[in-house]
PDB file of C-alpha atoms in Angstrom:
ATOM      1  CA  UNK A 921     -42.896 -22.073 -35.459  1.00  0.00           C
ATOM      2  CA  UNK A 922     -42.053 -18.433 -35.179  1.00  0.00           C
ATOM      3  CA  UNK A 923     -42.942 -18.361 -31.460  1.00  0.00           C
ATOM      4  CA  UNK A 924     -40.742 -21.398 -30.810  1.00  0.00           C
ATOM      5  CA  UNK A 925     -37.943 -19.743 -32.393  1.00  0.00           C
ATOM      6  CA  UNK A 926     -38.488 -16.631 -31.057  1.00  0.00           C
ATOM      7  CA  UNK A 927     -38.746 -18.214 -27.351  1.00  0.00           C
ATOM      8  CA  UNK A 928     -35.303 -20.417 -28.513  1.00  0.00           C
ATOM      9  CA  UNK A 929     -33.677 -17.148 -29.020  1.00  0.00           C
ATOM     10  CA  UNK A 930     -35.022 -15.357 -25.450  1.00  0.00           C
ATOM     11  CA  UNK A 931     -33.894 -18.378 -23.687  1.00  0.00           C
ATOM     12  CA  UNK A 932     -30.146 -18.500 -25.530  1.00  0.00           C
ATOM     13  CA  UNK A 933     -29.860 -14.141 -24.543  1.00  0.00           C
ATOM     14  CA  UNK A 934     -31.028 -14.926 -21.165  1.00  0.00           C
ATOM     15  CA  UNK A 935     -28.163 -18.346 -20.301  1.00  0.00           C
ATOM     16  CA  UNK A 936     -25.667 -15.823 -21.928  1.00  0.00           C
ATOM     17  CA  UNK A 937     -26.405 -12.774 -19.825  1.00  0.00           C
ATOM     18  CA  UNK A 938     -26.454 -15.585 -16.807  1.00  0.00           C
ATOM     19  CA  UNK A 939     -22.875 -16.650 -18.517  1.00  0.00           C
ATOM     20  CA  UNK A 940     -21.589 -13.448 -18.887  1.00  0.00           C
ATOM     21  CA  UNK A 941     -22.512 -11.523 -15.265  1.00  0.00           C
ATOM     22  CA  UNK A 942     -20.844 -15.095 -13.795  1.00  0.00           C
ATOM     23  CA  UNK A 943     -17.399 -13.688 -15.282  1.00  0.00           C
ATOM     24  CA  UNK A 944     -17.876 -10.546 -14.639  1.00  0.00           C
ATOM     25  CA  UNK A 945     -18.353 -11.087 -10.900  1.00  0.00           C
ATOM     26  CA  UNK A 946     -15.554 -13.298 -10.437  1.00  0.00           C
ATOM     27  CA  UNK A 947     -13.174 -11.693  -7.756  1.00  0.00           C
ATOM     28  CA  UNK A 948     -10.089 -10.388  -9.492  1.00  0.00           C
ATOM     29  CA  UNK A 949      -6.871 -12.044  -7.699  1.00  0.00           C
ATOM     30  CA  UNK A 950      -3.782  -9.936  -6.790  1.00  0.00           C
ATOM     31  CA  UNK A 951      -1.397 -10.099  -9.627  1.00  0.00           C
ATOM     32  CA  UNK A 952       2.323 -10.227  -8.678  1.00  0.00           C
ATOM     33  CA  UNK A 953       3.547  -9.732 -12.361  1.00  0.00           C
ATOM     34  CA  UNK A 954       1.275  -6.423 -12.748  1.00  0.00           C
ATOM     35  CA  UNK A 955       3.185  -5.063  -9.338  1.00  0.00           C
ATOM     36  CA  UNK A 956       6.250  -5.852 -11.279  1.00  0.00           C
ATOM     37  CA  UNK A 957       5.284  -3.556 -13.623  1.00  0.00           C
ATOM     38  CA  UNK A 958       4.347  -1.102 -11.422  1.00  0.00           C
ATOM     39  CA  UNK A 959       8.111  -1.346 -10.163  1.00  0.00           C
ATOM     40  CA  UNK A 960       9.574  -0.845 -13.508  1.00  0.00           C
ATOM     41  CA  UNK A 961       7.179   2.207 -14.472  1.00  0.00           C
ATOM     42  CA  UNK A 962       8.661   3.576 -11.383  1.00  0.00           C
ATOM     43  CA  UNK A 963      12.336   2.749 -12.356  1.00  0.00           C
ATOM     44  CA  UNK A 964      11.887   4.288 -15.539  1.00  0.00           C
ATOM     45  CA  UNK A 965      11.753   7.734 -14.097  1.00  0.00           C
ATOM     46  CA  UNK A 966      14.952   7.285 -12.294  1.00  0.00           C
ATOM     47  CA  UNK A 967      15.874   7.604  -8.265  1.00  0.00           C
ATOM     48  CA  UNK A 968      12.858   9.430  -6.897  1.00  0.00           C
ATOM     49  CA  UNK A 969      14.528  11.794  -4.834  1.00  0.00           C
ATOM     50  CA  UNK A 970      12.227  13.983  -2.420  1.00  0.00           C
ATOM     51  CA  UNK A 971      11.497  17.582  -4.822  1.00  0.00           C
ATOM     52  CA  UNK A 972      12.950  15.875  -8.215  1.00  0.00           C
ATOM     53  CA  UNK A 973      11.349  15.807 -11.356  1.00  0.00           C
ATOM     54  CA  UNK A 974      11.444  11.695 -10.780  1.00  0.00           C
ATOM     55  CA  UNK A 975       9.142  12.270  -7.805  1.00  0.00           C
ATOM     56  CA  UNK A 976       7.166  14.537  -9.234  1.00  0.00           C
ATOM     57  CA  UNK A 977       6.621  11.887 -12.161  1.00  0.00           C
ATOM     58  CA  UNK A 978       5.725   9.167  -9.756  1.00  0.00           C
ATOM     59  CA  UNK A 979       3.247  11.225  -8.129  1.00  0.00           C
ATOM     60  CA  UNK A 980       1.289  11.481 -11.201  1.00  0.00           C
ATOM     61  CA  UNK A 981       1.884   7.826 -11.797  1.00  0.00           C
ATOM     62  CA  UNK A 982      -0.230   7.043  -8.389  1.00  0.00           C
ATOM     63  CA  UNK A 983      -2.674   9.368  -8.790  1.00  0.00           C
ATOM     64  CA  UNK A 984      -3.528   8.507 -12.472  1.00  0.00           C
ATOM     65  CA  UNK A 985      -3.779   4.658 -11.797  1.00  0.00           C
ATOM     66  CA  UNK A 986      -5.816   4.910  -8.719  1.00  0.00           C
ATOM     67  CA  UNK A 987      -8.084   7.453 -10.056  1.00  0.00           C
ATOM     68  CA  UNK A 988      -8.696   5.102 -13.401  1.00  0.00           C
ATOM     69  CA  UNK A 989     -10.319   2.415 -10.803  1.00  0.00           C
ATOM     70  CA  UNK A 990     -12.030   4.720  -8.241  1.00  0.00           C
ATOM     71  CA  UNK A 991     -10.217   6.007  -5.379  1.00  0.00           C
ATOM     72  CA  UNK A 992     -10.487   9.707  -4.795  1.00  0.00           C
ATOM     73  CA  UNK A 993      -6.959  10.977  -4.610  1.00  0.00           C
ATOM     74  CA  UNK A 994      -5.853  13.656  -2.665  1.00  0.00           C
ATOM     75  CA  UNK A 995      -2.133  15.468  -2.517  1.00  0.00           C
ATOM     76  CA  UNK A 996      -1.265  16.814   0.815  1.00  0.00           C
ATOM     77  CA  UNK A 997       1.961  19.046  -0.100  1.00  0.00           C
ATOM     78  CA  UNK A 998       4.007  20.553   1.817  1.00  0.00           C
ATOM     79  CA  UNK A 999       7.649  21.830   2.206  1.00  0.00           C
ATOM     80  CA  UNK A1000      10.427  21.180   4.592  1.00  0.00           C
ATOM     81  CA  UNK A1001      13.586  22.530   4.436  1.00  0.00           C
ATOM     82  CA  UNK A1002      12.768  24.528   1.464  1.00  0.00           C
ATOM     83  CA  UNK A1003      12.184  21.531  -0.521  1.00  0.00           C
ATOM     84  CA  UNK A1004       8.228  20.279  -2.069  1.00  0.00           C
ATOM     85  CA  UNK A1005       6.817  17.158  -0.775  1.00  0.00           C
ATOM     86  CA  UNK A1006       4.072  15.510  -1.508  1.00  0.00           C
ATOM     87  CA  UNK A1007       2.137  12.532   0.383  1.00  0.00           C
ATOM     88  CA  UNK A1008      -0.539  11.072  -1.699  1.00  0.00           C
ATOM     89  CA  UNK A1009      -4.160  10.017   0.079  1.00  0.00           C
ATOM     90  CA  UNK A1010      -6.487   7.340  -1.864  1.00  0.00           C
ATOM     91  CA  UNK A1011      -9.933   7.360  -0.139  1.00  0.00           C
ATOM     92  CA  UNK A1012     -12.162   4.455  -0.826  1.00  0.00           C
ATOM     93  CA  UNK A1013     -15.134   7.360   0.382  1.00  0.00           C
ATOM     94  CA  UNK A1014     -15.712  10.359   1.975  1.00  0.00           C
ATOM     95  CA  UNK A1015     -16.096   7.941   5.231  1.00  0.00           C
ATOM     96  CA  UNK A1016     -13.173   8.152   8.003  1.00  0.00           C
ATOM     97  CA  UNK A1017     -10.890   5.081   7.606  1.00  0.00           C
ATOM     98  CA  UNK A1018     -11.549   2.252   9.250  1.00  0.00           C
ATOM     99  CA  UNK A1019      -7.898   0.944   8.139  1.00  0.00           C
ATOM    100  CA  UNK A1020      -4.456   3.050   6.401  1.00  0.00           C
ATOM    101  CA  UNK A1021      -2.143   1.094   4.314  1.00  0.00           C
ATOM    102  CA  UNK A1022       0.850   2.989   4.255  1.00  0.00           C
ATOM    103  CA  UNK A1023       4.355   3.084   2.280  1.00  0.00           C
ATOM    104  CA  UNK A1024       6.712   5.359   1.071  1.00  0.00           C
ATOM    105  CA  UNK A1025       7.177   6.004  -2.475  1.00  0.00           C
ATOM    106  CA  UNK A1026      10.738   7.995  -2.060  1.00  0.00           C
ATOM    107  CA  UNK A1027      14.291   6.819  -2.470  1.00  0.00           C
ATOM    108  CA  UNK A1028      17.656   7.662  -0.925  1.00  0.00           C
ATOM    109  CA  UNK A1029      19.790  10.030  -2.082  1.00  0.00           C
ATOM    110  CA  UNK A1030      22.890   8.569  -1.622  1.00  0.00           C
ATOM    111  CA  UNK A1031      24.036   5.157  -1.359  1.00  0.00           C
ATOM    112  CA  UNK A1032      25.204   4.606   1.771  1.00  0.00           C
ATOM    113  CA  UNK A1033      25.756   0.945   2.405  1.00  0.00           C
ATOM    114  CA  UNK A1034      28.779   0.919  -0.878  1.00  0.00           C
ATOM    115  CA  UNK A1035      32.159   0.055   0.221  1.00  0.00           C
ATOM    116  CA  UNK A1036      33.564   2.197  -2.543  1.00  0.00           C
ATOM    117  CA  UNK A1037      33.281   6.558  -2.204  1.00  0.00           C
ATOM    118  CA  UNK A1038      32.452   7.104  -5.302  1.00  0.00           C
ATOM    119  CA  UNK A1039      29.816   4.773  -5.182  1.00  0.00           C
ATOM    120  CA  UNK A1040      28.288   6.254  -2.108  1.00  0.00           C
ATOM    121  CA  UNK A1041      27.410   9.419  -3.569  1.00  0.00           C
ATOM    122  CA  UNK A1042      25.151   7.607  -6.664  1.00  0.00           C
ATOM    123  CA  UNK A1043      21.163   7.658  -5.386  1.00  0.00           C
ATOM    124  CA  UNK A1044      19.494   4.347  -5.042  1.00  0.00           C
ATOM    125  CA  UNK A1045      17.941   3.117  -7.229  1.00  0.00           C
ATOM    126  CA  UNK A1046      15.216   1.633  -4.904  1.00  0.00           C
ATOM    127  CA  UNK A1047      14.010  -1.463  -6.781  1.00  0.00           C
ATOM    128  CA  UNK A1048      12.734  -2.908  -3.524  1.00  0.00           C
ATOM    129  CA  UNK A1049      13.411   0.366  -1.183  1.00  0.00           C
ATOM    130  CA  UNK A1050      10.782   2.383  -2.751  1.00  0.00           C
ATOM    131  CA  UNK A1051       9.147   1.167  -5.810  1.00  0.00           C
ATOM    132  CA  UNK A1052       8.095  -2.595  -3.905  1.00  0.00           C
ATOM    133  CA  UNK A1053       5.688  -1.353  -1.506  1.00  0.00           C
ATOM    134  CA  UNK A1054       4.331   1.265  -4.024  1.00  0.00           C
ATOM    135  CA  UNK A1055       3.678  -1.345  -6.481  1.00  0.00           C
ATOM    136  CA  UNK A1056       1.826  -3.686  -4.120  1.00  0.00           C
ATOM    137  CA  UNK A1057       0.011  -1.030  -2.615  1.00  0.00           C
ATOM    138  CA  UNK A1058      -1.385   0.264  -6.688  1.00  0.00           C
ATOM    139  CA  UNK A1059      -2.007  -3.529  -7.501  1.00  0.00           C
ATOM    140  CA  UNK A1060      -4.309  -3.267  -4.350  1.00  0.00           C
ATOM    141  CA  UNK A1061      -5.947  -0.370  -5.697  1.00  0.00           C
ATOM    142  CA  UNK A1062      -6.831  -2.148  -8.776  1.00  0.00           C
ATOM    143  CA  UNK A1063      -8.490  -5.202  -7.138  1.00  0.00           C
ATOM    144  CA  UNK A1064     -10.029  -4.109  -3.940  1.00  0.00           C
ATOM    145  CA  UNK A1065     -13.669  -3.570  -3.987  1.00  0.00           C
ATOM    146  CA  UNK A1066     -13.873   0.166  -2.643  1.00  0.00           C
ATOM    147  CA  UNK A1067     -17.381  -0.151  -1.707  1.00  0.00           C
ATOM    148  CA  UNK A1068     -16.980  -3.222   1.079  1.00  0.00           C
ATOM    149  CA  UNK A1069     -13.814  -1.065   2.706  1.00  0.00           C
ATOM    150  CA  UNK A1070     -13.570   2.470   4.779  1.00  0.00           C
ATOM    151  CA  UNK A1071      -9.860   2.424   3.767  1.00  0.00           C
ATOM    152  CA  UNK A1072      -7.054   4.959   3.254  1.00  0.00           C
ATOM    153  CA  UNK A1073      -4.156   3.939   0.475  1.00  0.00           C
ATOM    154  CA  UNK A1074      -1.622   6.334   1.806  1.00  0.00           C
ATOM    155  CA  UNK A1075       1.927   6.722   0.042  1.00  0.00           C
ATOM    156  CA  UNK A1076       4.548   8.771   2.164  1.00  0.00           C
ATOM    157  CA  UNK A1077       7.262  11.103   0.757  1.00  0.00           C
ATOM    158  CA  UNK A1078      10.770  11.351   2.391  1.00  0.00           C
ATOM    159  CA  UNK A1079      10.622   8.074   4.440  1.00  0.00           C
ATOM    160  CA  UNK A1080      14.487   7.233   3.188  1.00  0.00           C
ATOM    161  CA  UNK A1081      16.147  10.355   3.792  1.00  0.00           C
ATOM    162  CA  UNK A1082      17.241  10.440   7.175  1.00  0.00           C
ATOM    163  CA  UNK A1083      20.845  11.458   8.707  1.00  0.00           C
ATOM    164  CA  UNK A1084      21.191  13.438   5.120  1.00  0.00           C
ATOM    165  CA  UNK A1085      21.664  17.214   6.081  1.00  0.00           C
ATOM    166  CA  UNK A1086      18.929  18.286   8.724  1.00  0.00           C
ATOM    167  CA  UNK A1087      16.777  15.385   7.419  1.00  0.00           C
ATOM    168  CA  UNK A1088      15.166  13.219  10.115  1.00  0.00           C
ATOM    169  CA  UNK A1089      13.480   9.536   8.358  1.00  0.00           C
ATOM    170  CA  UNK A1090       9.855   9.130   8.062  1.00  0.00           C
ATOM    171  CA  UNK A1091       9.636  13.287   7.409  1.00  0.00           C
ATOM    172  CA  UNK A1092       6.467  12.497   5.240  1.00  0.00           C
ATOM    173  CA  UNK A1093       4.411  10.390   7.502  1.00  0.00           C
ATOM    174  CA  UNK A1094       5.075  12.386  10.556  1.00  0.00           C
ATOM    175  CA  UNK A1095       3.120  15.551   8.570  1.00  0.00           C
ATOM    176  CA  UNK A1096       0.696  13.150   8.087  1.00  0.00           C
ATOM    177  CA  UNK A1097       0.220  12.026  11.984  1.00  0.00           C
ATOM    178  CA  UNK A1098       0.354  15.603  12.573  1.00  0.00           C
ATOM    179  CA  UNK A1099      -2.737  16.603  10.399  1.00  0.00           C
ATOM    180  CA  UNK A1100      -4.778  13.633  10.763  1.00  0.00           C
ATOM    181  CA  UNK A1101      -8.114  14.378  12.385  1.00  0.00           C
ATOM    182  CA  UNK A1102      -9.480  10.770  12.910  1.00  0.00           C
ATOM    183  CA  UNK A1103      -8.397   7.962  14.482  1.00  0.00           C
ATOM    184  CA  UNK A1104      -8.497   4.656  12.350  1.00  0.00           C
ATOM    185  CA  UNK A1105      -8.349   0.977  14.120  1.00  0.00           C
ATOM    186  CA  UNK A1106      -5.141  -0.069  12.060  1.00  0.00           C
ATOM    187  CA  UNK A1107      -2.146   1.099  10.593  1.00  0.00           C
ATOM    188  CA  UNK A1108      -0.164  -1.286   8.509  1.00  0.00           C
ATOM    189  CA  UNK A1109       3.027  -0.279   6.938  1.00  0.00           C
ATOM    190  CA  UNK A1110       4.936  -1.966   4.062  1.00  0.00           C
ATOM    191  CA  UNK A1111       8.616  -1.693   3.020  1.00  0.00           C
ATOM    192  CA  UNK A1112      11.415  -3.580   1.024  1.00  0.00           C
ATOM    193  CA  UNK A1113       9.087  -6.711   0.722  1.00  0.00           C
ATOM    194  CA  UNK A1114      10.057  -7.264  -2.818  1.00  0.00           C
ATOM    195  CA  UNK A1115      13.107  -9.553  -1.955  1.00  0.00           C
ATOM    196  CA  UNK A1116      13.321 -12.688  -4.166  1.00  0.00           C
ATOM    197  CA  UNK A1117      14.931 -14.295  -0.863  1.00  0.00           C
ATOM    198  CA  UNK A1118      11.258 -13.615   1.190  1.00  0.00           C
ATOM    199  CA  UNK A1119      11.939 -13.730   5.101  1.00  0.00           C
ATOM    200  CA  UNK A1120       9.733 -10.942   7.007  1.00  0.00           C
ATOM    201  CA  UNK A1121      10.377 -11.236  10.882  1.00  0.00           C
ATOM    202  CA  UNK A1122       8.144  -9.545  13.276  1.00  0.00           C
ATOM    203  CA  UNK A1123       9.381  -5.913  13.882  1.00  0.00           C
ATOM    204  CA  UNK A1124       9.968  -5.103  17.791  1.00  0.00           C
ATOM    205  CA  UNK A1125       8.227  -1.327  17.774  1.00  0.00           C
ATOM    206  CA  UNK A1126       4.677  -3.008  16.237  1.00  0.00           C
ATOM    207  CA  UNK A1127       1.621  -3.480  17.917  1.00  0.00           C
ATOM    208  CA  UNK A1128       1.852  -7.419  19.326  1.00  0.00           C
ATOM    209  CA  UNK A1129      -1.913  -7.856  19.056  1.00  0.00           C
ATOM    210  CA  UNK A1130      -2.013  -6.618  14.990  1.00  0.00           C
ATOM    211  CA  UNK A1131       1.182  -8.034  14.497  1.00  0.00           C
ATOM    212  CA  UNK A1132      -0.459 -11.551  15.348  1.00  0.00           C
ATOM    213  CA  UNK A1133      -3.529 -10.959  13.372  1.00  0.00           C
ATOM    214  CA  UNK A1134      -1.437 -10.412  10.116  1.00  0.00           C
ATOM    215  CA  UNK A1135       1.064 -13.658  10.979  1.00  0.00           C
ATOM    216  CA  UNK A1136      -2.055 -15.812  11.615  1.00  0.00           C
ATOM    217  CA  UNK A1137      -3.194 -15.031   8.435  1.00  0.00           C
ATOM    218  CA  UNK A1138      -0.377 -15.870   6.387  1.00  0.00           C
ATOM    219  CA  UNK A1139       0.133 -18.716   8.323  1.00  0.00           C
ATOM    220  CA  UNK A1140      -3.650 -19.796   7.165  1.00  0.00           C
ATOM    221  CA  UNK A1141      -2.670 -19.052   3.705  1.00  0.00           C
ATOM    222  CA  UNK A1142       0.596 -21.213   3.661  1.00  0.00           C
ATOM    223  CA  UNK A1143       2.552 -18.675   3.929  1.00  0.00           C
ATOM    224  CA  UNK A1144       4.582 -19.617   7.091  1.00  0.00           C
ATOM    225  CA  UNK A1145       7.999 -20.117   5.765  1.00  0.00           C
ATOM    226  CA  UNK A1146       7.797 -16.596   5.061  1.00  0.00           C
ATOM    227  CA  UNK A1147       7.134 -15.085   7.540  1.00  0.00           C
ATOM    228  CA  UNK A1148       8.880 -15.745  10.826  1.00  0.00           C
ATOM    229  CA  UNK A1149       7.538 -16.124  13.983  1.00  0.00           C
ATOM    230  CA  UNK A1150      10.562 -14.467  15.635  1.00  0.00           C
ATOM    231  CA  UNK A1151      11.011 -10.643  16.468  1.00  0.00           C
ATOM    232  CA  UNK A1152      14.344  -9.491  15.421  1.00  0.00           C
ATOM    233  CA  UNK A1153      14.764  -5.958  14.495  1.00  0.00           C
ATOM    234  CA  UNK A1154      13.507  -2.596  16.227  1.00  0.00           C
ATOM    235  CA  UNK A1155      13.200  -0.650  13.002  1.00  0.00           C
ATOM    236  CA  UNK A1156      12.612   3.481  12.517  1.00  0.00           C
ATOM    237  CA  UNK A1157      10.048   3.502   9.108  1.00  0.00           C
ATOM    238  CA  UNK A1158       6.714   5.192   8.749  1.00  0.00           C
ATOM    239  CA  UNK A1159       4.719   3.330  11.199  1.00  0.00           C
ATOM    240  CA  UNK A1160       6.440   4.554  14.578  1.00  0.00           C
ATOM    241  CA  UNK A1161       4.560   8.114  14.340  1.00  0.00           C
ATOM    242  CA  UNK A1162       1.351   6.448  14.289  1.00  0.00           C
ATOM    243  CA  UNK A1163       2.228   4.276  17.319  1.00  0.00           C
ATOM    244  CA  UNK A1164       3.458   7.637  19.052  1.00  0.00           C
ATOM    245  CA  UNK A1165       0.002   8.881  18.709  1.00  0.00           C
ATOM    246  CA  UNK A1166      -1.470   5.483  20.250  1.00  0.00           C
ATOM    247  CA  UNK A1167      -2.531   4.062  17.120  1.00  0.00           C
ATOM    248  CA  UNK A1168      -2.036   0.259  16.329  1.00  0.00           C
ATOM    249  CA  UNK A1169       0.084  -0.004  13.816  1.00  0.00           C
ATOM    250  CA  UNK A1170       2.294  -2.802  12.216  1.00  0.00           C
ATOM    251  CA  UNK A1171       5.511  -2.736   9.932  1.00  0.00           C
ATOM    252  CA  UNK A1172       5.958  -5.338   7.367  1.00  0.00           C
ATOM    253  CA  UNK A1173       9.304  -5.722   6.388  1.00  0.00           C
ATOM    254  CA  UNK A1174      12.287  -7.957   5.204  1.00  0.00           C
ATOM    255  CA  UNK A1175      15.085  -5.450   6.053  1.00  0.00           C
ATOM    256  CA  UNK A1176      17.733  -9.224   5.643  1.00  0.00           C
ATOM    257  CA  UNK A1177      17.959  -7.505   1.949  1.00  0.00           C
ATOM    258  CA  UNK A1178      22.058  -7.469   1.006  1.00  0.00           C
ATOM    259  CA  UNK A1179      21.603  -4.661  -1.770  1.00  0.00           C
ATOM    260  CA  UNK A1180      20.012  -2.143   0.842  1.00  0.00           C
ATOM    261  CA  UNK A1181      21.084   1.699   0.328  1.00  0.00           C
ATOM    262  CA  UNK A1182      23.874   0.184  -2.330  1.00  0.00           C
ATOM    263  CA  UNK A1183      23.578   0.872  -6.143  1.00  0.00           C
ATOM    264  CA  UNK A1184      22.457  -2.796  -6.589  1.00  0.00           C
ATOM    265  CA  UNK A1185      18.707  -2.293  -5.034  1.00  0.00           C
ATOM    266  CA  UNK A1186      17.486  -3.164  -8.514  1.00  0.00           C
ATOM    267  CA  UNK A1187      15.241  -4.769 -10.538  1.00  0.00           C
ATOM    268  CA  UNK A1188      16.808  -8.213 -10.763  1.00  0.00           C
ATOM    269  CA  UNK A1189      16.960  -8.428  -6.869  1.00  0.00           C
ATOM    270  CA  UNK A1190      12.995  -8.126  -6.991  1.00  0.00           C
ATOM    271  CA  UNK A1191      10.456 -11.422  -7.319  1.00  0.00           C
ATOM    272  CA  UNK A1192       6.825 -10.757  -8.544  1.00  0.00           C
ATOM    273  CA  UNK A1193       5.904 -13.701  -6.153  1.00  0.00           C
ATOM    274  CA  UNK A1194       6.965 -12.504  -3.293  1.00  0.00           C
ATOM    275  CA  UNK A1195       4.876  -9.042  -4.227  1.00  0.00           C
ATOM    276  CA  UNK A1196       2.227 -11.196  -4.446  1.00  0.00           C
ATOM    277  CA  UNK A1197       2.352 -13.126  -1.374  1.00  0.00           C
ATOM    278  CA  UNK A1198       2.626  -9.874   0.612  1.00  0.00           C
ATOM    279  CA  UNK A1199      -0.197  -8.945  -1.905  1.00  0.00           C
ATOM    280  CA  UNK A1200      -2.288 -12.007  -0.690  1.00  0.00           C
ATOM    281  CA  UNK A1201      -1.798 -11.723   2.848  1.00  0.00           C
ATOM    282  CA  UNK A1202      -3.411  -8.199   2.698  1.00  0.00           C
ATOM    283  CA  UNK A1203      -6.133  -8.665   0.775  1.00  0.00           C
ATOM    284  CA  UNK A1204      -6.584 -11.999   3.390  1.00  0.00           C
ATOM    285  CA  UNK A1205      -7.004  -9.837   6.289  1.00  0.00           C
ATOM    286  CA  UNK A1206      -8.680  -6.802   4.549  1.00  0.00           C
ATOM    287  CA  UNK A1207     -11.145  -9.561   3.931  1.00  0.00           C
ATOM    288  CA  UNK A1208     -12.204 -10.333   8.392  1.00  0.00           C
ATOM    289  CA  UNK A1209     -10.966  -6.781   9.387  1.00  0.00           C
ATOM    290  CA  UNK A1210     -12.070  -4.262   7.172  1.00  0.00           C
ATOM    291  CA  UNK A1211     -16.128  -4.048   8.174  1.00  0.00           C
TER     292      UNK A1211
END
């Protein structure tokens, strides 16, 4: 009788290990509310103007949630026109990337898109210009298994900041271009994709090929309505100085956003399902691309 119970009790640890390793290994999803509160953490600090203690906050923001699940995190700092940046590098290993995803983190200082003067001179907010691709790109972090992917999470300083004083756009990732001492197989860049009103068109300055790639993915996905088969803007953002240096490289954007560079880029104008399907499309192709 004791062996019986004794063998009841092996067998009843052994189905709940089984039970228990089953959970554990199911994937984790992306979750478009948890990039939502990724872009309120980030609104808490306040405009994150390039040098500012909001920046500096939002820094340590990045570095501290994609250090918590893995990623070595690197700053590379440097200063232009006597003012600290900072671009932030999460390596999934010591390996050269196979694939950068790329955003920028900054916001503008000055909203120029207001009708009114005084308006003009507040800073943007950057609900979706800013915080939207940083928030998809930490959700990432938290669900992406670093050990399948040679991947570089890269978040750029002063993107936003162009025709300001002797400030040119995409200042950050153009330091970056300039450093970089490999040459990975794709660049993919994403910006203002937080827009409840979700329409991404294909950007003119992208590589066709990746471009495709990306589209027939969220196409397989159901994500069609989304995003448009049509080119219709020839945008300046972080991923032209890859392309300069012959590297494919592909901007996802939905720049038909009415509250861009105005005081009403804000929280309300931002949908946690849209962060998610841009979310879901990414982790889609990671999935045929990455090995």
């Amino acid at each position: 009788m004791v062996y019986k119970i004794f063998s009841l009790h092996f067998v009843i640890i052994l189905i709940s290990i089984s039970l228990f390793g089953c959970i554990q290994s199911k994937p984790i999803s992306f979750d478009g509310s948890n990039a939502i509160n990724f872009i309120e953490k980030q609104l808490e600090f306040g405009p994150r103007i390039p040098g500012s203690d909001s920046s500096i906050a939002v820094e340590e923001l990045i570095k501290s949630e994609l250090e918590s699940t893995g990623w070595i995190v690197e700053n590379q700092n440097f200063i232009f026109d006597h003012v600290a940046l900072t671009n932030i590098i999460a390596k999934s290993s010591n390996s050269p990337p196979k694939i950068i995803l790329g955003t920028h983190y900054d916001t503008r200082a000055f909203s120029d898109n207001e009708t009114s003067l005084s308006k003009k001179k507040i800073p943007v907010p950057g609900a979706n210009d800013g915080a939207s691709g940083t928030a998809v790109l930490l959700e990432l972090g938290r669900i992406l298994t670093r050990e399948e992917l040679d991947i570089w999470i890269v978040f750029f300083d002063a993107e936003d900041q162009g025709n300001l004083g002797n400030w040119d756009w995409s200042i950050g990732a153009q330091y970056f271009v300039n450093q970089l001492d490999t040459t990975p197989e794709y660049v993919i860049i994403i910006d203002m994709i937080g827009d409840e009103n979700l329409e991404i068109y294909k950007e003119k300055n992208s590589t066709p090929s990746l471009v495709d790639s990306i589209w027939n993915e969220a196409e397989k996905l159901g994500y069609e309505s989304y995003f448009n088969q049509d080119y219709k803007f020839s945008i300046i953002d972080d991923h032209l100085p890859f392309i300069d240096k012959g590297i494919p490289a592909c901007l996802i954007i939905d720049l038909d956003y009415p509250y861009w560079h105005t005081t009403e880029d804000t929280l309300d104008k931002v949908s946690d399902n849209s962060l998610e399907i841009i979310g879901n499309v990414l982790v889609s192709w990671l999935s045929t691309h990455s090995r």
